[in-house]
PDB file of C-alpha atoms in Angstrom:
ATOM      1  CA  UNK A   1       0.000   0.000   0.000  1.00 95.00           C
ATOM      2  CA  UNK A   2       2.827   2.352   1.034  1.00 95.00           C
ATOM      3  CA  UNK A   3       4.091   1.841  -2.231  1.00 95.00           C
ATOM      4  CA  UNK A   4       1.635   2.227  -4.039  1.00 96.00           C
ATOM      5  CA  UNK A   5       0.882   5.814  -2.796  1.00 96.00           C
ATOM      6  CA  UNK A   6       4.840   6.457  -3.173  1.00 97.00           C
ATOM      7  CA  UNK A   7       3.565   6.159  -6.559  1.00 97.00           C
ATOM      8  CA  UNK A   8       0.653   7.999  -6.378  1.00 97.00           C
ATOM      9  CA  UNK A   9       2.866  10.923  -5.157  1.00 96.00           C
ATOM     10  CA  UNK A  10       5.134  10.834  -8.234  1.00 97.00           C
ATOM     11  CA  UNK A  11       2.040  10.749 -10.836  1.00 96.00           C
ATOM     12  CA  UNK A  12       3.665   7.537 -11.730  1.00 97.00           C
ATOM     13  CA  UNK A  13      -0.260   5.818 -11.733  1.00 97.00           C
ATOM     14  CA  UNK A  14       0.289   2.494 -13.786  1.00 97.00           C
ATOM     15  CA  UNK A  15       2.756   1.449 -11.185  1.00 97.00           C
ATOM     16  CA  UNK A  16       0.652   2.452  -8.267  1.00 98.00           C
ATOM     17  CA  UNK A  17      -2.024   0.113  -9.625  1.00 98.00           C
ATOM     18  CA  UNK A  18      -0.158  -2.848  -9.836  1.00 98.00           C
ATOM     19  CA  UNK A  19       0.945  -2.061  -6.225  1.00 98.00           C
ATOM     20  CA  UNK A  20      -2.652  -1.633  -5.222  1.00 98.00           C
ATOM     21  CA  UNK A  21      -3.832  -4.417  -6.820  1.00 98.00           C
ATOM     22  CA  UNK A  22      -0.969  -7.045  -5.576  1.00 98.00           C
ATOM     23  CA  UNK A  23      -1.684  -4.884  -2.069  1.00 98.00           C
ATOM     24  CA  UNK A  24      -5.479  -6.040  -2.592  1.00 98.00           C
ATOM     25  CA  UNK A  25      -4.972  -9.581  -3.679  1.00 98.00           C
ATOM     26  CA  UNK A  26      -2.983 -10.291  -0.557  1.00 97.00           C
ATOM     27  CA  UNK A  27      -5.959  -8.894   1.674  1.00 98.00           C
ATOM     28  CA  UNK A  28      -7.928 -11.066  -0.067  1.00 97.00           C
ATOM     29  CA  UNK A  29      -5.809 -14.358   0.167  1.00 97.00           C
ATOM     30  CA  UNK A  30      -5.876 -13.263   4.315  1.00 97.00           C
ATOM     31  CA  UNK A  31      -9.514 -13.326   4.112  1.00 96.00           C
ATOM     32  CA  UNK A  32      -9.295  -9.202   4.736  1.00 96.00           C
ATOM     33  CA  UNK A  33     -11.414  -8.309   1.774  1.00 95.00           C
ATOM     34  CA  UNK A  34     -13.902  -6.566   4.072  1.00 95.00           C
ATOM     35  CA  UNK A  35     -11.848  -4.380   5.738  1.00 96.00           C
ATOM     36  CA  UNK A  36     -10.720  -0.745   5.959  1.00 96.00           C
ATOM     37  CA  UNK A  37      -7.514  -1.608   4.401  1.00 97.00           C
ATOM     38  CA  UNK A  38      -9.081  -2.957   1.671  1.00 98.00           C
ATOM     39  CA  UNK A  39     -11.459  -0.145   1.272  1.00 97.00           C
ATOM     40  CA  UNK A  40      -8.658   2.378   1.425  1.00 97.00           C
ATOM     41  CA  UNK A  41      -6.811   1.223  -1.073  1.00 98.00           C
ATOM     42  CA  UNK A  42      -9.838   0.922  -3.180  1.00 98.00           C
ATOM     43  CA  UNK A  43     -10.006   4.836  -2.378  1.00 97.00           C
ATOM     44  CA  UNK A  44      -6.628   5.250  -3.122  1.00 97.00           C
ATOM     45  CA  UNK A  45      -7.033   3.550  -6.410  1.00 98.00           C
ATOM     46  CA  UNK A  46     -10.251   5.817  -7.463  1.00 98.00           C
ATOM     47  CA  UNK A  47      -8.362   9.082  -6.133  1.00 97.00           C
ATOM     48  CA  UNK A  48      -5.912   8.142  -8.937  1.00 97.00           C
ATOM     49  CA  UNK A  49      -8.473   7.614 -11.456  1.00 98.00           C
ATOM     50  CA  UNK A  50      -9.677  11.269 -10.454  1.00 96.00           C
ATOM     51  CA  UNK A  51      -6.121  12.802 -11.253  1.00 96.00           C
ATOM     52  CA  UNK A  52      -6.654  11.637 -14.119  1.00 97.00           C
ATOM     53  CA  UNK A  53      -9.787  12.719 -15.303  1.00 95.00           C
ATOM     54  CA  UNK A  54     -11.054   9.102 -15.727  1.00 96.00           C
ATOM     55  CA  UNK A  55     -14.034   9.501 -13.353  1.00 95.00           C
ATOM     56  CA  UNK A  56     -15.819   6.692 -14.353  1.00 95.00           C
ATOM     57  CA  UNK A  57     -13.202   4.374 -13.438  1.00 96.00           C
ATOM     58  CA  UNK A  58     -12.925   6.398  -9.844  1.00 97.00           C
ATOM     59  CA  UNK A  59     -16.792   5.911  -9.372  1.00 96.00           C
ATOM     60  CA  UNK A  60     -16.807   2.044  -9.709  1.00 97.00           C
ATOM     61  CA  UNK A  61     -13.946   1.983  -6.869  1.00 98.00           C
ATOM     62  CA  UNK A  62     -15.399   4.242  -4.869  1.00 98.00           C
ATOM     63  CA  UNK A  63     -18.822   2.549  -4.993  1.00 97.00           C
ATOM     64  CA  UNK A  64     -17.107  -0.528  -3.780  1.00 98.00           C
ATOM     65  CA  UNK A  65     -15.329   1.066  -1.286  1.00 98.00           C
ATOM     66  CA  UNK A  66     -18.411   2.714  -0.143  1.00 97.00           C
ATOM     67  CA  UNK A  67     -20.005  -0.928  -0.086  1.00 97.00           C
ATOM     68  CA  UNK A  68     -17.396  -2.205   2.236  1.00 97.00           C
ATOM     69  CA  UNK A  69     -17.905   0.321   4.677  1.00 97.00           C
ATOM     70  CA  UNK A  70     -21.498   0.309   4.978  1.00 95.00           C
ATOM     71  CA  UNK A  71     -20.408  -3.175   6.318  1.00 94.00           C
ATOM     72  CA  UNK A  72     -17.707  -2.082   9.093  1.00 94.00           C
ATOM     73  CA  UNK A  73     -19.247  -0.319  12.204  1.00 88.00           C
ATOM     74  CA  UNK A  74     -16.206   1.767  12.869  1.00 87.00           C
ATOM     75  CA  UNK A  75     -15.400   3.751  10.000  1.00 91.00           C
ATOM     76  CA  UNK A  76     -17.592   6.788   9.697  1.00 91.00           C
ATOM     77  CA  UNK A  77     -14.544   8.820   8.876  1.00 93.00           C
ATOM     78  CA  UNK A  78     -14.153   6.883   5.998  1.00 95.00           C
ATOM     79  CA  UNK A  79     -17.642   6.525   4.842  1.00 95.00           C
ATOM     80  CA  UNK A  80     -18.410  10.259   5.039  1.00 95.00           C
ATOM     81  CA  UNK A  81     -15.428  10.862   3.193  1.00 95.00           C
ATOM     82  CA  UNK A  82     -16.161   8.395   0.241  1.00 96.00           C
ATOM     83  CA  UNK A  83     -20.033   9.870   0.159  1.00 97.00           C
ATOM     84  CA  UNK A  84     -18.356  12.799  -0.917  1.00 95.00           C
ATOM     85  CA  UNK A  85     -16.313  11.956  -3.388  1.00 95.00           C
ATOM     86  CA  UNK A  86     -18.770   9.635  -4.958  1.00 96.00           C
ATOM     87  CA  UNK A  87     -20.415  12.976  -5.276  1.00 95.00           C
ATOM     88  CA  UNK A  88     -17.946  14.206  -7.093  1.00 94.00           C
ATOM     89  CA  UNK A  89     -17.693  11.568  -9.518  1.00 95.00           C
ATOM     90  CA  UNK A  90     -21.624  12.018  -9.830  1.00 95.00           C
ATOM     91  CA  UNK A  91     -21.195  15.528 -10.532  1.00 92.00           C
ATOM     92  CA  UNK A  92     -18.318  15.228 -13.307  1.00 91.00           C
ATOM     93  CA  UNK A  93     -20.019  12.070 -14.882  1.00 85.00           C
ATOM     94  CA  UNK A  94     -23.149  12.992 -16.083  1.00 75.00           C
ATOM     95  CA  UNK A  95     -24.929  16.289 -15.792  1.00 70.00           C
ATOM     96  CA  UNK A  96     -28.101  14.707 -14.931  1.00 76.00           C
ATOM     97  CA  UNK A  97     -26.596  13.100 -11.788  1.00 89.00           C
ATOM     98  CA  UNK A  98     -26.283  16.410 -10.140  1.00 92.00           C
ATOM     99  CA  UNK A  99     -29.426  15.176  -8.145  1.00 93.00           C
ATOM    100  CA  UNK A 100     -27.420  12.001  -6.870  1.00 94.00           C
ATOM    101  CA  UNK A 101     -24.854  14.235  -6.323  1.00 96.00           C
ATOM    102  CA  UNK A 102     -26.280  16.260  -3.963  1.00 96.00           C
ATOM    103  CA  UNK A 103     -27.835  13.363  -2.102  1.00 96.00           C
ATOM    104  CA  UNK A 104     -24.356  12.098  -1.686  1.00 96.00           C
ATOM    105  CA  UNK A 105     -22.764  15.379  -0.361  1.00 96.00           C
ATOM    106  CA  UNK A 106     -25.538  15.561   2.239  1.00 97.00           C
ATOM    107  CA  UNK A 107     -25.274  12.557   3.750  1.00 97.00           C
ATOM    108  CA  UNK A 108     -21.561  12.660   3.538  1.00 96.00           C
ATOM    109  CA  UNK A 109     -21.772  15.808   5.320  1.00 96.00           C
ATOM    110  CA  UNK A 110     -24.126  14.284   7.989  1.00 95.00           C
ATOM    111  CA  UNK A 111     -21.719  11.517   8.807  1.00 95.00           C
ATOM    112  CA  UNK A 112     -18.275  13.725   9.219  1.00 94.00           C
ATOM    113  CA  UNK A 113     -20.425  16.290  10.996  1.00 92.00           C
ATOM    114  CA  UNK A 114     -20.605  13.422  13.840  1.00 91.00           C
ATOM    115  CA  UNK A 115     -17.245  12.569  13.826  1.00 87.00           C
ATOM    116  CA  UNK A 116     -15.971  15.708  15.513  1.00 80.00           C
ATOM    117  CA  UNK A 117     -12.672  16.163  13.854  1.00 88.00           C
ATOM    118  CA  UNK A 118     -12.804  19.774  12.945  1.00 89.00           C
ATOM    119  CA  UNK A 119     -10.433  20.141   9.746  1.00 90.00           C
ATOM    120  CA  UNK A 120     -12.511  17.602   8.314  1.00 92.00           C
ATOM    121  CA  UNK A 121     -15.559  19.022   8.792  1.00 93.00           C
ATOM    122  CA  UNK A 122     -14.318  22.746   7.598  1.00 93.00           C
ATOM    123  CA  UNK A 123     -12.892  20.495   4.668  1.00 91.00           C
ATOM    124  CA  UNK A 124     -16.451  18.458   3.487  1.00 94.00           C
ATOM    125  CA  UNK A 125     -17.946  22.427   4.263  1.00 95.00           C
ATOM    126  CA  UNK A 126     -16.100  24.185   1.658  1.00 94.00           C
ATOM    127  CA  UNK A 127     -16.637  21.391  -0.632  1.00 93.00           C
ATOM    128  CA  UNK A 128     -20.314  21.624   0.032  1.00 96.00           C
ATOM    129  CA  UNK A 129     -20.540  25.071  -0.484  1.00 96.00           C
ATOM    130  CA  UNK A 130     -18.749  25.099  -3.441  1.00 95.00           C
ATOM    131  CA  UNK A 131     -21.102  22.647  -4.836  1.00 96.00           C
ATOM    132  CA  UNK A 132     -23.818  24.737  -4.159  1.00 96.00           C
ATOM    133  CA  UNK A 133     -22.301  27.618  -5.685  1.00 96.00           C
ATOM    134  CA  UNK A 134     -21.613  25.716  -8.844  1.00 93.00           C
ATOM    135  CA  UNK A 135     -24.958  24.704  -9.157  1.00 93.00           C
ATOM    136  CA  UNK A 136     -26.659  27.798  -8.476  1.00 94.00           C
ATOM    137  CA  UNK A 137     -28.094  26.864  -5.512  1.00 95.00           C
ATOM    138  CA  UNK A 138     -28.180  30.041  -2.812  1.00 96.00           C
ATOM    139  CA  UNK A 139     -31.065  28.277  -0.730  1.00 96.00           C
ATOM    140  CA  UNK A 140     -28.968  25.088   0.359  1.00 96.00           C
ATOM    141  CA  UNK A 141     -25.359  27.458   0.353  1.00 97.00           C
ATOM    142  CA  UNK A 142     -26.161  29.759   2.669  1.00 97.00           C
ATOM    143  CA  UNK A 143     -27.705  26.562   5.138  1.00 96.00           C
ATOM    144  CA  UNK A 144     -23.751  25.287   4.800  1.00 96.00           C
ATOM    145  CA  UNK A 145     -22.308  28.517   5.328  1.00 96.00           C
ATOM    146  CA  UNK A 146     -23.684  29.231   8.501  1.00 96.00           C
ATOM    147  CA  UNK A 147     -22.652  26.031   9.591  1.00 94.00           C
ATOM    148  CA  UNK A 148     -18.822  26.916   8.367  1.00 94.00           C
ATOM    149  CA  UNK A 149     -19.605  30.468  10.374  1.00 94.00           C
ATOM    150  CA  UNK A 150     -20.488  28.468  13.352  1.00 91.00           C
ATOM    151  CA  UNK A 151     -17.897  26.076  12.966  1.00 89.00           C
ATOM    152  CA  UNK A 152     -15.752  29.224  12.848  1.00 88.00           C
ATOM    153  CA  UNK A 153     -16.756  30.458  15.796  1.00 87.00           C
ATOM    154  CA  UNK A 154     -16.606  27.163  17.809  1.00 81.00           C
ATOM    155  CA  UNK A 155     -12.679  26.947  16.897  1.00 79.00           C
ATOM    156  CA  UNK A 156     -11.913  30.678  18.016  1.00 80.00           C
ATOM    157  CA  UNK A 157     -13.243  29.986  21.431  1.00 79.00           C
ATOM    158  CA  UNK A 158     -11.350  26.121  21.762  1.00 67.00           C
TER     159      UNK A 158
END
């Protein structure tokens, strides 16, 4: 896995996913196939896809990756995370998945809000927003904003 995002790093992606995938066929010969390691690098994989504009490719892994942690009950992190850039992919794929896409930020949202790390949440906030603002959406961007404001406001006084 380290390897592979060594890889990553250098924009050196075909070698990356043969790390990834040897990294993944191991988990799997351990029986780890459900498990956040396995799920990462399935993240990792689709992150690389995104770099490279190939976001069909990047939604497949993340959907799967997505699938594996509906099944773990201590991963929200990770699950919030990969709501949101399903989203993404959603949003870059197909103009008429803006919908899904929005659906997907939300509940992203919703599960990093509860996870109390703030730089995450200020993170999956100005992503948010910015989706909003892309899509001409005032209504929904200001409801975000005042969350960042709040947010905001909640770090001053820590």
């Amino acid at each position: 896995y380290a390897l592979g995002k060594i890889y990553s790093d250098e924009k050196n992606y075909d070698k990356a996913f043969m790390m990834f995938k040897e990294f993944l066929a191991r988990l799997e010969q351990e029986g780890r196939k459900k498990s956040i390691a396995y799920g990462n690098t399935l993240q990792a994989i689709a992150f690389n896809y995104v770099q490279q504009e190939k976001i069909e490719d990047a939604f497949s892994y993340y959907k799967e990756a997505l699938a594996i942690y509906e099944t773990l009950p201590s991963c929200k992190e990770e699950k919030g995370l990969t709501l949101i850039r399903l989203a993404y992919c959603y949003e870059n794929k197909n103009e008429e998945d803006v919908k899904k896409a929005e659906i997907c930020y939300e509940k992203g949202f919703k599960i990093i809000e509860k996870v109390q790390q703030l730089e995450l949440v200020e993170e999956a906030l100005a992503g948010i927003i910015e989706f909003f603002t892309r899509n001409h959406n005032p209504q929904k961007r200001r409801i975000y904003e005042d969350k960042f404001v709040k947010l905001q406001t909640k770090k001053a006084t820590v």
